mmCIF file of C-alpha atoms in Angstrom:
data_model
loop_
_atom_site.group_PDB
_atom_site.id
_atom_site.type_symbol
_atom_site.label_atom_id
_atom_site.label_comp_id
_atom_site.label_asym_id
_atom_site.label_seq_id
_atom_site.Cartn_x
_atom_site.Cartn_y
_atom_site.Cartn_z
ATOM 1 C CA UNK A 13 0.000 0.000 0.000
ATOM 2 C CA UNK A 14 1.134 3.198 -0.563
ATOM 3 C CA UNK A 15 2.285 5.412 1.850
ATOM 4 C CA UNK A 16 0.592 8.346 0.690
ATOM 5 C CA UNK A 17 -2.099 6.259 1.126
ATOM 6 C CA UNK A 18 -1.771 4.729 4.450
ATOM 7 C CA UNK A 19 -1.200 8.475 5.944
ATOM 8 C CA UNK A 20 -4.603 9.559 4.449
ATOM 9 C CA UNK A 21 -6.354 6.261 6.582
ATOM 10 C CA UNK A 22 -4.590 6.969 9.347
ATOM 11 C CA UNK A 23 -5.708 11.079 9.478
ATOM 12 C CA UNK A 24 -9.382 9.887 8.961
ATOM 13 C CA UNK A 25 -9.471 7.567 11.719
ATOM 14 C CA UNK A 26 -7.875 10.287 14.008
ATOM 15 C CA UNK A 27 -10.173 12.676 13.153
ATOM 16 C CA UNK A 28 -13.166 10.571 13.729
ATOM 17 C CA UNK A 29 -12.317 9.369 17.069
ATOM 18 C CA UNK A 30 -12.088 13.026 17.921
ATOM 19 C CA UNK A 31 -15.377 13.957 16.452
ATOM 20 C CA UNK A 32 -16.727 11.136 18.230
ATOM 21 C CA UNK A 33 -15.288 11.921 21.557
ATOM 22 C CA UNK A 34 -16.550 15.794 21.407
ATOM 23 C CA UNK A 35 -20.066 14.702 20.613
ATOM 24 C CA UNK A 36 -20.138 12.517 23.689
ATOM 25 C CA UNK A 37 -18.590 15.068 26.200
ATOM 26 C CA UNK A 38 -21.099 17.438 24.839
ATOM 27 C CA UNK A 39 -23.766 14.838 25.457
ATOM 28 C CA UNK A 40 -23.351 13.840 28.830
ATOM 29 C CA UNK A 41 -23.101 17.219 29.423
ATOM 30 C CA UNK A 42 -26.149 17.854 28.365
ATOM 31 C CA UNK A 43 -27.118 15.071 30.735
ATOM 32 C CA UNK A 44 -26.200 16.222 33.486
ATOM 33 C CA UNK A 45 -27.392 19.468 33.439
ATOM 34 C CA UNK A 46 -31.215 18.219 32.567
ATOM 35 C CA UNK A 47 -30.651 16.077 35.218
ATOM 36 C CA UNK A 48 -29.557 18.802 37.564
ATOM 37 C CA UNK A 49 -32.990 20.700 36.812
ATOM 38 C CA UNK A 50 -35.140 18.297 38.298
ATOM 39 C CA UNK A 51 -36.767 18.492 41.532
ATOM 40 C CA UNK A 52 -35.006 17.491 44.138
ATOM 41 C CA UNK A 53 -31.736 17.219 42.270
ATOM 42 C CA UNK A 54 -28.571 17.815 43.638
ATOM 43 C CA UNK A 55 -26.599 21.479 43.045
ATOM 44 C CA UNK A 56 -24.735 21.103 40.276
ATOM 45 C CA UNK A 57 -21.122 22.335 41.529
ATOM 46 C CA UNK A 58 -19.964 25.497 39.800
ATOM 47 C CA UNK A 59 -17.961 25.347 37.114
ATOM 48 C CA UNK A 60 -14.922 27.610 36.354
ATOM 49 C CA UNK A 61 -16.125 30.219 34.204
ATOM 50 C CA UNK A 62 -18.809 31.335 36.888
ATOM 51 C CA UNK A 63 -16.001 33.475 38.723
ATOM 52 C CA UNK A 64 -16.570 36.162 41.047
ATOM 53 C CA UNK A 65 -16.686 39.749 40.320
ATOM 54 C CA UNK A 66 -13.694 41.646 41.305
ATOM 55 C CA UNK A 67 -14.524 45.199 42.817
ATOM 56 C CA UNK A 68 -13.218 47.816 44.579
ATOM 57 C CA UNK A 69 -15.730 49.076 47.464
ATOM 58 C CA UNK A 70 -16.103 52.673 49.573
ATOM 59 C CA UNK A 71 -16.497 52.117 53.289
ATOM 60 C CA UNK A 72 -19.380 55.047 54.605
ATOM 61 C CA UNK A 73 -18.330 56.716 57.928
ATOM 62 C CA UNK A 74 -20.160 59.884 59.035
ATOM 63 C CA UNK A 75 -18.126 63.154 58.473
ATOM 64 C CA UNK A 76 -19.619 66.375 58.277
ATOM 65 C CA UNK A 77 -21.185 67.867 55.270
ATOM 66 C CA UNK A 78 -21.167 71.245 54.930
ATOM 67 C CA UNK A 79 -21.943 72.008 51.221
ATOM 68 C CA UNK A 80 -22.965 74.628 48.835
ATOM 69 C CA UNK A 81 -26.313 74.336 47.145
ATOM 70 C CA UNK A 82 -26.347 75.639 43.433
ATOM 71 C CA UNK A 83 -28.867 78.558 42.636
ATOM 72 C CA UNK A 84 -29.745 81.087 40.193
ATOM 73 C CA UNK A 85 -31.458 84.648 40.965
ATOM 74 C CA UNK A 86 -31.482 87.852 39.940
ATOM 75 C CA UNK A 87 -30.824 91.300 40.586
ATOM 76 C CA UNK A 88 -33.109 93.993 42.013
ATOM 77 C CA UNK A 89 -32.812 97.657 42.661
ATOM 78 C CA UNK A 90 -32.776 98.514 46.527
ATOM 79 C CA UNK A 91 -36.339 101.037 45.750
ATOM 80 C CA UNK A 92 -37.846 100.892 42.151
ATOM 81 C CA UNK A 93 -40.586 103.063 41.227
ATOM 82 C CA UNK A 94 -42.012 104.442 37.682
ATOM 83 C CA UNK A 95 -42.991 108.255 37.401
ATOM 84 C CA UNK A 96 -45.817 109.246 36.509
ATOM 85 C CA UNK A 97 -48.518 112.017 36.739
ATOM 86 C CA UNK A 98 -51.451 112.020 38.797
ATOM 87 C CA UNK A 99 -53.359 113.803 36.642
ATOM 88 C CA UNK A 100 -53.929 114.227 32.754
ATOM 89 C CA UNK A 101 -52.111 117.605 31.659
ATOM 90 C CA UNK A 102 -49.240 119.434 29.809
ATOM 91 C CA UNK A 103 -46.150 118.979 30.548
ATOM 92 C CA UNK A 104 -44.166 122.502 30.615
ATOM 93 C CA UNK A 105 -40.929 121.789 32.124
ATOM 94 C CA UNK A 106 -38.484 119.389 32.834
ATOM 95 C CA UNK A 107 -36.575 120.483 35.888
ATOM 96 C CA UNK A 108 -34.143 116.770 36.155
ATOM 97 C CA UNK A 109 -32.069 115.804 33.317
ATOM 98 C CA UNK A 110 -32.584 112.151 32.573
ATOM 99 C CA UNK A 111 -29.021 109.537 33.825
ATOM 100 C CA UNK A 112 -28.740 112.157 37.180
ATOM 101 C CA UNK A 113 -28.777 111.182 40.363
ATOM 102 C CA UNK A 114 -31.752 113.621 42.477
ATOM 103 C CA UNK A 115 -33.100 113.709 46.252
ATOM 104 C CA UNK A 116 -35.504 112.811 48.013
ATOM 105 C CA UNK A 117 -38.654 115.966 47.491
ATOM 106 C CA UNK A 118 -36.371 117.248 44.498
ATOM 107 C CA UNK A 119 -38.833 118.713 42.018
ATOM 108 C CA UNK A 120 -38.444 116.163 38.541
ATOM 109 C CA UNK A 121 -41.136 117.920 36.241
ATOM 110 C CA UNK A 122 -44.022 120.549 35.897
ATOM 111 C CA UNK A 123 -47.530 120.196 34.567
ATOM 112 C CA UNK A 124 -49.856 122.985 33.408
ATOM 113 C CA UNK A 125 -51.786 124.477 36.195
ATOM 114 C CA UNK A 126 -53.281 128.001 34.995
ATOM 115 C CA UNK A 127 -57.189 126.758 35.162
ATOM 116 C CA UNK A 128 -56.391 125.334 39.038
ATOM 117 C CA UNK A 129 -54.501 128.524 39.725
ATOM 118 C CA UNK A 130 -57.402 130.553 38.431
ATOM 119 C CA UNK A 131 -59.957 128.485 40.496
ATOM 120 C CA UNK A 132 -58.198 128.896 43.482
ATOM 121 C CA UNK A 133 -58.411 132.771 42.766
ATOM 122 C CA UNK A 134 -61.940 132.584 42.494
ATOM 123 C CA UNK A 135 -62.761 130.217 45.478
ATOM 124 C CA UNK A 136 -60.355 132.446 47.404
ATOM 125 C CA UNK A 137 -62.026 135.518 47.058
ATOM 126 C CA UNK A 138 -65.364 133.908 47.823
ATOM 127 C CA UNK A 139 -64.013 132.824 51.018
ATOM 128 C CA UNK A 140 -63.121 136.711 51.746
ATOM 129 C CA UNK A 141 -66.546 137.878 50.681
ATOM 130 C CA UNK A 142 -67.657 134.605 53.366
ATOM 131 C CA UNK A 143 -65.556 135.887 55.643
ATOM 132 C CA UNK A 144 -67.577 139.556 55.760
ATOM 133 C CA UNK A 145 -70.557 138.430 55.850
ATOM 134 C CA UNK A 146 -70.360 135.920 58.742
ATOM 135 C CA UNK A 147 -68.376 138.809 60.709
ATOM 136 C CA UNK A 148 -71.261 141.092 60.080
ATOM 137 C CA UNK A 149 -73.793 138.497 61.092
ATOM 138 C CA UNK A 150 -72.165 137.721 64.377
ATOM 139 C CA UNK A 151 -72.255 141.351 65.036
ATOM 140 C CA UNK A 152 -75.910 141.865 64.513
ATOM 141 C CA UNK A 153 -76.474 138.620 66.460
ATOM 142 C CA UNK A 154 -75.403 139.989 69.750
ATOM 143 C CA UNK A 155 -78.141 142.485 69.171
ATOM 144 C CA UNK A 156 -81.017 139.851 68.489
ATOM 145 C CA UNK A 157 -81.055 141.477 65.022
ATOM 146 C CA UNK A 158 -80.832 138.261 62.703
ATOM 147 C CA UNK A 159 -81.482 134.459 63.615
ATOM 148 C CA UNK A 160 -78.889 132.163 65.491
ATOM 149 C CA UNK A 161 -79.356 129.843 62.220
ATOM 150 C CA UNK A 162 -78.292 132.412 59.698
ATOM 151 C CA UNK A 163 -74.857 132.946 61.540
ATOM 152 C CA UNK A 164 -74.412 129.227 61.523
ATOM 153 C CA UNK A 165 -74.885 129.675 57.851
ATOM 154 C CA UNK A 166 -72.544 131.720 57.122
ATOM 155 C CA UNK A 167 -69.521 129.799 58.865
ATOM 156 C CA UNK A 168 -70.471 126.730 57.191
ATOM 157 C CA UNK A 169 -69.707 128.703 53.791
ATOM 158 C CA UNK A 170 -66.801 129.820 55.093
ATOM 159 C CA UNK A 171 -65.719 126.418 55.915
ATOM 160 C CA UNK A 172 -66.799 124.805 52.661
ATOM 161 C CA UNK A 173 -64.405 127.399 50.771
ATOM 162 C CA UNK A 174 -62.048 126.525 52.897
ATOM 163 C CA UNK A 175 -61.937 122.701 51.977
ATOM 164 C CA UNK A 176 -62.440 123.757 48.356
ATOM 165 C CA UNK A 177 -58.585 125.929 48.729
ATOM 166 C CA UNK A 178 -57.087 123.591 50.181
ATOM 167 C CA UNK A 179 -58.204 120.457 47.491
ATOM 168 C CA UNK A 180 -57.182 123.253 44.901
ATOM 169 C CA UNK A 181 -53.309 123.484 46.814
ATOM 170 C CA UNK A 182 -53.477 119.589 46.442
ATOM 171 C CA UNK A 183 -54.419 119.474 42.964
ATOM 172 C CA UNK A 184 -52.005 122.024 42.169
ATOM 173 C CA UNK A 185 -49.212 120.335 44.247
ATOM 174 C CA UNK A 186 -49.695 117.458 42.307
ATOM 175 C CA UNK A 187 -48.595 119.163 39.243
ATOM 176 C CA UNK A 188 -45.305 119.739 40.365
ATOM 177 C CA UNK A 189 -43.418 115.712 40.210
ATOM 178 C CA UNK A 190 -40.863 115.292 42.849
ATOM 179 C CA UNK A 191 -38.905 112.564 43.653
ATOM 180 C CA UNK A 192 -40.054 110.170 46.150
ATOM 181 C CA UNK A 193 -36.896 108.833 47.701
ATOM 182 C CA UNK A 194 -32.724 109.674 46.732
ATOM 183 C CA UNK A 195 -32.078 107.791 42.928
ATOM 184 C CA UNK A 196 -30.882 107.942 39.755
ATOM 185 C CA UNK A 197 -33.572 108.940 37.022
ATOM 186 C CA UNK A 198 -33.713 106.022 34.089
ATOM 187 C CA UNK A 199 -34.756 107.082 30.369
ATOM 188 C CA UNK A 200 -37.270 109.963 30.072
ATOM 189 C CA UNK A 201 -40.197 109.115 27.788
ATOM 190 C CA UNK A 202 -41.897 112.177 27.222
ATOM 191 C CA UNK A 203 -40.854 115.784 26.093
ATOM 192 C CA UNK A 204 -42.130 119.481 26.899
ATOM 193 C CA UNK A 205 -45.571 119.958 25.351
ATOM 194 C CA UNK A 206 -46.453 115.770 25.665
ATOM 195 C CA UNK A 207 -50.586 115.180 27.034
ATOM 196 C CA UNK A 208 -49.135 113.212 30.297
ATOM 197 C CA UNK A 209 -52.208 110.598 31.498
ATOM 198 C CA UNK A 210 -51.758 108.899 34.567
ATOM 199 C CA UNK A 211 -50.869 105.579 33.268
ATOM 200 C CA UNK A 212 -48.276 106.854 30.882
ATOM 201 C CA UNK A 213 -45.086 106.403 32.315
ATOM 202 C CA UNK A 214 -42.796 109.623 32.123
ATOM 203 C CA UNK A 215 -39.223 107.908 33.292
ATOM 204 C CA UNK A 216 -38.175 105.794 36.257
ATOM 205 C CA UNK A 217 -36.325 106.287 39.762
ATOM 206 C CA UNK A 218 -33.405 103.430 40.995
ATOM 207 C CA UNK A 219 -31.787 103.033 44.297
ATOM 208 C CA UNK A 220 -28.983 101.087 43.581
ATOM 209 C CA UNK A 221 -25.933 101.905 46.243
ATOM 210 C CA UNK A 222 -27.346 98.603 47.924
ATOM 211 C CA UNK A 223 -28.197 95.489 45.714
ATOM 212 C CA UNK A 224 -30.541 93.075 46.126
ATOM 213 C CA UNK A 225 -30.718 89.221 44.968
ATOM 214 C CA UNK A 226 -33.959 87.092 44.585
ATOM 215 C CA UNK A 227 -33.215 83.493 44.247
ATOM 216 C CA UNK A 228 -35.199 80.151 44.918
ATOM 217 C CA UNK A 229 -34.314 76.836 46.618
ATOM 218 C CA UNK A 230 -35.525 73.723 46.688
ATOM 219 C CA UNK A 231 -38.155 73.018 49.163
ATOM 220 C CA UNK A 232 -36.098 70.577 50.882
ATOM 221 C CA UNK A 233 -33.606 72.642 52.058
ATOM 222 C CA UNK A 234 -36.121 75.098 53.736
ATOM 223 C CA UNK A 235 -35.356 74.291 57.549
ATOM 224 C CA UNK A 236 -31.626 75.464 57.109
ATOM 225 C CA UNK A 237 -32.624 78.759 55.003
ATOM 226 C CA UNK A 238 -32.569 81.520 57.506
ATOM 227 C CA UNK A 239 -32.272 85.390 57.999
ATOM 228 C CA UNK A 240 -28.485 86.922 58.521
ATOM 229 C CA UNK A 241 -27.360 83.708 56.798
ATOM 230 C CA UNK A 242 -24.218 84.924 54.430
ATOM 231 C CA UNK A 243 -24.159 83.719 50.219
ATOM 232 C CA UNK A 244 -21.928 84.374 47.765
ATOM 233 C CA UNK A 245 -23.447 85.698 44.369
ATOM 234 C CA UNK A 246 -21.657 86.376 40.946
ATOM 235 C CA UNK A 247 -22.967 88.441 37.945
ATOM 236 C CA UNK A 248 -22.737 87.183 34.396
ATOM 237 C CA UNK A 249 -19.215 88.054 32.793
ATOM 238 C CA UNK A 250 -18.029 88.604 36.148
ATOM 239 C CA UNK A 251 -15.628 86.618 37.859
ATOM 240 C CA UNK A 252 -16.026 88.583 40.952
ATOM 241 C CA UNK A 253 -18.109 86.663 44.159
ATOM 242 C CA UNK A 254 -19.455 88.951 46.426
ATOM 243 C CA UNK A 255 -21.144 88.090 49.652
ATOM 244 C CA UNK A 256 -24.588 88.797 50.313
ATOM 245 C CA UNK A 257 -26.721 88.370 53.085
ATOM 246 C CA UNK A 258 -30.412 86.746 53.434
ATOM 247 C CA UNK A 259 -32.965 89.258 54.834
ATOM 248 C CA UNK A 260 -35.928 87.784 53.979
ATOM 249 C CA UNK A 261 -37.059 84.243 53.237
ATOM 250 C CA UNK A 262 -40.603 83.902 51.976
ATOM 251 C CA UNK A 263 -43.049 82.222 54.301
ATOM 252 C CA UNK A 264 -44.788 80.519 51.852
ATOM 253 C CA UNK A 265 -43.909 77.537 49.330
ATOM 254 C CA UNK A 266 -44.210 78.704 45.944
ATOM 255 C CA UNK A 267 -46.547 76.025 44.600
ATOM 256 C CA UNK A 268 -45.560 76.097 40.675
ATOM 257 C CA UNK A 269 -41.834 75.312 41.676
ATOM 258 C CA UNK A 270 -42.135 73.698 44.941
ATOM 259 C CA UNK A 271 -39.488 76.357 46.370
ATOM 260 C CA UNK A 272 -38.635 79.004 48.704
ATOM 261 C CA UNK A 273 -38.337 82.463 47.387
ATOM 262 C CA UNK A 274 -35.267 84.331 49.375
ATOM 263 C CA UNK A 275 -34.270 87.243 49.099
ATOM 264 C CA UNK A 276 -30.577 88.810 50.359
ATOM 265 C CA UNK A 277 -29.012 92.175 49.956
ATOM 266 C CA UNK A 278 -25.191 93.156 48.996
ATOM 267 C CA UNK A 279 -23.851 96.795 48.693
ATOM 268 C CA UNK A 280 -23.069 97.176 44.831
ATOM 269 C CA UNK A 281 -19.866 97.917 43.883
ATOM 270 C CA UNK A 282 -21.194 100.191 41.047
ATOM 271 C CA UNK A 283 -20.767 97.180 38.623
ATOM 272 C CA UNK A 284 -24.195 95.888 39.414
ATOM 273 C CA UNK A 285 -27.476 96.185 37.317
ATOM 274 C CA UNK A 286 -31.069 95.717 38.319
ATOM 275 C CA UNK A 287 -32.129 92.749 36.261
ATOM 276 C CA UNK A 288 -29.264 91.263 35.863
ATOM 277 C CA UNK A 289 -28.455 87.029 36.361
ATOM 278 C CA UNK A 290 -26.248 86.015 39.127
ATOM 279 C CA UNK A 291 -25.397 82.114 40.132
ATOM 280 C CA UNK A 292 -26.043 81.847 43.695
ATOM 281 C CA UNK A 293 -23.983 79.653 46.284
ATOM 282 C CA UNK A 294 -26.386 79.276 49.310
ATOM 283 C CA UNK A 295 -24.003 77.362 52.145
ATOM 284 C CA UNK A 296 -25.622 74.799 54.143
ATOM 285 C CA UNK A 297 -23.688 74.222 57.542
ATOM 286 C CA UNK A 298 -22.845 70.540 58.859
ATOM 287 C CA UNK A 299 -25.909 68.588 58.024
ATOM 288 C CA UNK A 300 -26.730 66.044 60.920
ATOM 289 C CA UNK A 301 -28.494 63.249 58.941
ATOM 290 C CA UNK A 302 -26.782 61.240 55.966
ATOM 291 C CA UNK A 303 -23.247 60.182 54.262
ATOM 292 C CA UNK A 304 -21.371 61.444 51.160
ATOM 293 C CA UNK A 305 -20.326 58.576 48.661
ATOM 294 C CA UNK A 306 -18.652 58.747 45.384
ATOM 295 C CA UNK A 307 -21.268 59.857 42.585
ATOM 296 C CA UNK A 308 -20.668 56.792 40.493
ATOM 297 C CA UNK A 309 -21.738 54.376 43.080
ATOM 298 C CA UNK A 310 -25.564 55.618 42.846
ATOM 299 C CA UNK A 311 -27.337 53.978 40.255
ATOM 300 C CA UNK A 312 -30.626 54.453 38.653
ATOM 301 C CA UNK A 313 -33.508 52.122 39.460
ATOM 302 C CA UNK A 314 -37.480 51.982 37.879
ATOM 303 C CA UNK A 315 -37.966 53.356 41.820
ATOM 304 C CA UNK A 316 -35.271 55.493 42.141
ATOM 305 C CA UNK A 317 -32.074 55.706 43.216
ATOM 306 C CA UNK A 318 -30.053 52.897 44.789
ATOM 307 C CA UNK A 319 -26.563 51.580 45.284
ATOM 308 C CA UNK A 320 -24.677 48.078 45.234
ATOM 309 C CA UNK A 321 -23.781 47.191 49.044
ATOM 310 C CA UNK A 322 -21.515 44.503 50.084
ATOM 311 C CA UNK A 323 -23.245 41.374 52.713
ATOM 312 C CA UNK A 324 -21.718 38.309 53.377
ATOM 313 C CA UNK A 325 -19.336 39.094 50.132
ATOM 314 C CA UNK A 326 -22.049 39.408 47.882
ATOM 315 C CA UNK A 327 -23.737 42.128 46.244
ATOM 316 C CA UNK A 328 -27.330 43.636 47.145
ATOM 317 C CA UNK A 329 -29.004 46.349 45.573
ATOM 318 C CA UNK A 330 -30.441 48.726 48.597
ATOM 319 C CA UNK A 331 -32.667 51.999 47.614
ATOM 320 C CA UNK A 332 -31.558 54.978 49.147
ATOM 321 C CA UNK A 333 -32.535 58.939 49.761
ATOM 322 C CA UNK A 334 -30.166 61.564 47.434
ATOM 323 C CA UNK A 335 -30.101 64.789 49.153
ATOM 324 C CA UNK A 336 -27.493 67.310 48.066
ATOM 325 C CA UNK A 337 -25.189 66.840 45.273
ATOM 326 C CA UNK A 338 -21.542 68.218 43.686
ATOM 327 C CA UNK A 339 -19.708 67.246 41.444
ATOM 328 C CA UNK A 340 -17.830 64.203 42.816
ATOM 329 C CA UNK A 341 -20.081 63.387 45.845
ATOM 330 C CA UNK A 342 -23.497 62.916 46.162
ATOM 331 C CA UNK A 343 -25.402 62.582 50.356
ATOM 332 C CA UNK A 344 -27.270 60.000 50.885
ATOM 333 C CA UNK A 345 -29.905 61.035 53.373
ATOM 334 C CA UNK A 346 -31.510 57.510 54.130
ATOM 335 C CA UNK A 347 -30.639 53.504 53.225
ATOM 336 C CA UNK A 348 -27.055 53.612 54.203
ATOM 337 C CA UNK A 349 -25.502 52.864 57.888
ATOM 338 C CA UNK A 350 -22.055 53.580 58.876
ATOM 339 C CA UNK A 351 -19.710 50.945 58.025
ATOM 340 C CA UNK A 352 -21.165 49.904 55.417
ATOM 341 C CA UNK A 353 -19.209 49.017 51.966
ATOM 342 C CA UNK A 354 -20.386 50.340 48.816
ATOM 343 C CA UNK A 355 -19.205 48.897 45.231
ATOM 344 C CA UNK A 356 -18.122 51.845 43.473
ATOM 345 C CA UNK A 357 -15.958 49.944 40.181
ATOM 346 C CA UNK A 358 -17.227 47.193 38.032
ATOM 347 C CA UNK A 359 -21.013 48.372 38.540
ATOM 348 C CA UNK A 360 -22.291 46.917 34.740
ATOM 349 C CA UNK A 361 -21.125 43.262 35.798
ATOM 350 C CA UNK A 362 -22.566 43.658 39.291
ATOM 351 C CA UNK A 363 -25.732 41.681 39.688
ATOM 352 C CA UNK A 364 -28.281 40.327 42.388
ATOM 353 C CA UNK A 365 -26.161 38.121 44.778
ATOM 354 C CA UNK A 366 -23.170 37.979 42.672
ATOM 355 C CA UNK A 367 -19.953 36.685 44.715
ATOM 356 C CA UNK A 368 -17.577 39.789 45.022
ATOM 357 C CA UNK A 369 -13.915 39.626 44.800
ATOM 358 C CA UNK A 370 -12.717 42.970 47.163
ATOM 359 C CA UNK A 371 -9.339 44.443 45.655
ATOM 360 C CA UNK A 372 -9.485 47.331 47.226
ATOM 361 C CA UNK A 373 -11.297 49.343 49.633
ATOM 362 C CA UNK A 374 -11.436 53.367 50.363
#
């Protein structure tokens, strides 16, 4: 036989032994794991490739959190008011140049008054021709000569042209526009000659040596919001912080938001604009309840949030409470004890149970 030939036999039977010998281990596997999954079967032991997971863990201990919470608010002037007039007239002069800074009383602009001035004339010497005749009248009454009721008369004239001067002085006083507190005058939107109605409005008034911030914060952080607290606030394009105070904290949870409006108060540095959008830092001192972690050890459940937690060296998925947040740590307010360990590397292999191989531990 040739030997070409013999070596061709010899491959063949080789090769079909080995077929023949994988097709059997693969049956009796196949065996024994059907026969594993009946009732009352005996564990099947675990085979080699069912390792455990190796992960590094984060031991919780209680330290003291004293964080910032994140906010954003804006400016507002320390007074704010819009000027206008009281009454529908002519404007004749402008006595403040819009962009200057006036007092308190200083007179801003004047309306036409000529038909009040001329009714006060009037009333005015009606009062003096009043006046007369209830002088004369007493007189004769001493003598019996006219009726007690005709004096009494008379002085009731005189005092109804007295209330009629002095609503005149009011309605002329009212012509003249003064400022109601110190301020700087904003844009003026009307010039000499312009019909002036009283919901046109003519320019505006600013205190702004002291600033004031609105802001909002979550509702949950409402117990450690209070008065005389100290934030820092920063204008857009500014790199500047400058500290604030809180002087007032709304009573009442704003309902669209589910927040609490405060409000704090800065002196401005002359940089600062009514309006304007600052980012807040509100500092919350030493909370007593709950434990920073690592960010990336909180995962996100159907119910919420929850984190991998070493027992008995395997892994169990406990829910827990988030409270504050930065940007490397987040509190847990509730579902973690101290001492416990918390898989913080390998989280997308981690499952239900799963033996846990610790390599390292923080």
């Amino acid at each position: 036989m040739p030997t070409l030939l013999k070596i061709l036999i010899l491959v063949a039977f080789v090769g079909g032994a080995g077929y023949g010998t994988v097709r059997y281990l693969q049956a009796q596997e196949a065996r024994e794991i059907s026969a594993a999954s009946k009732p009352g079967a005996p564990a099947r032991p675990a085979s080699s490739r069912s390792s455990t997971v190796p992960v590094e863990v984060f031991k919780v201990s209680r330290t003291e959190i004293a964080q910032e919470i994140p906010a954003t608010g804006s400016l507002v002037a320390d007074e704010s008011v819009e000027i206008s007039s009281e009454q529908s007239r002519r404007l004749v002069a402008i006595l403040a140049e819009e962009g200057t800074r006036v007092e308190s009383g200083q007179a801003l602009y004047q309306l036409d008054d000529a038909d009040l001035q001329a009714q006060l004339r009037e009333v005015e010497a009606r009062r003096e021709l009043a006046v007369l005749t209830k002088d004369r009248l007493a007189g004769l009454l001493e003598t019996q000569a006219v009726p007690r009721a005709q004096v009494d008369e008379a002085l009731s004239s005189v005092a109804v042209l007295d209330a009629q001067i002095d609503f005149l002085k009011t309605q002329i006083a009212k012509t003249t526009i003064r400022a109601p507190f110190d301020g700087r005058l904003g844009i003026r939107r009307a010039s000499l000659g312009a019909w002036l109605t009283p919901d046109f409005v003519i320019t505006s008034l600013l205190r702004t040596e002291t600033i004031k911030v609105d802001f909002k914060l979550p509702e949950r952080f409402s117990p450690v919001v209070r008065e005389g607290t100290r934030f820092l606030f920063r204008a857009q394009g500014s790199a500047e912080w400058i500290e604030g105070t809180v002087t007032v904290v709304d009573p009442v949870i704003e309902g669209s938001t589910r927040s609490v409006v405060v409000r704090g108060e800065a002196p401005n540095p002359g940089s600062l604009m009514p309006g304007g959008f600052v980012n807040v830092r509100y500092p919350v001192d030493a909370l007593a309840s709950g434990f920073m972690v690592p960010s990336e050890v909180v995962v996100p459940t159907p119910n919420g949030s929850a984190v991998w937690v070493v027992e008995g060296g395997k892994s169990r998925l406990r829910p827990v409470e988030i409270g504050l947040r930065t940007a490397e740590e987040v509190q847990v307010a509730a579902g973690l004890s101290e001492g416990d360990q918390v898989v913080r590397t390998n989280l997308l292999r981690v499952r239900e149970g799963a033996e846990l191989d610790i390599r390292g531990a923080e």
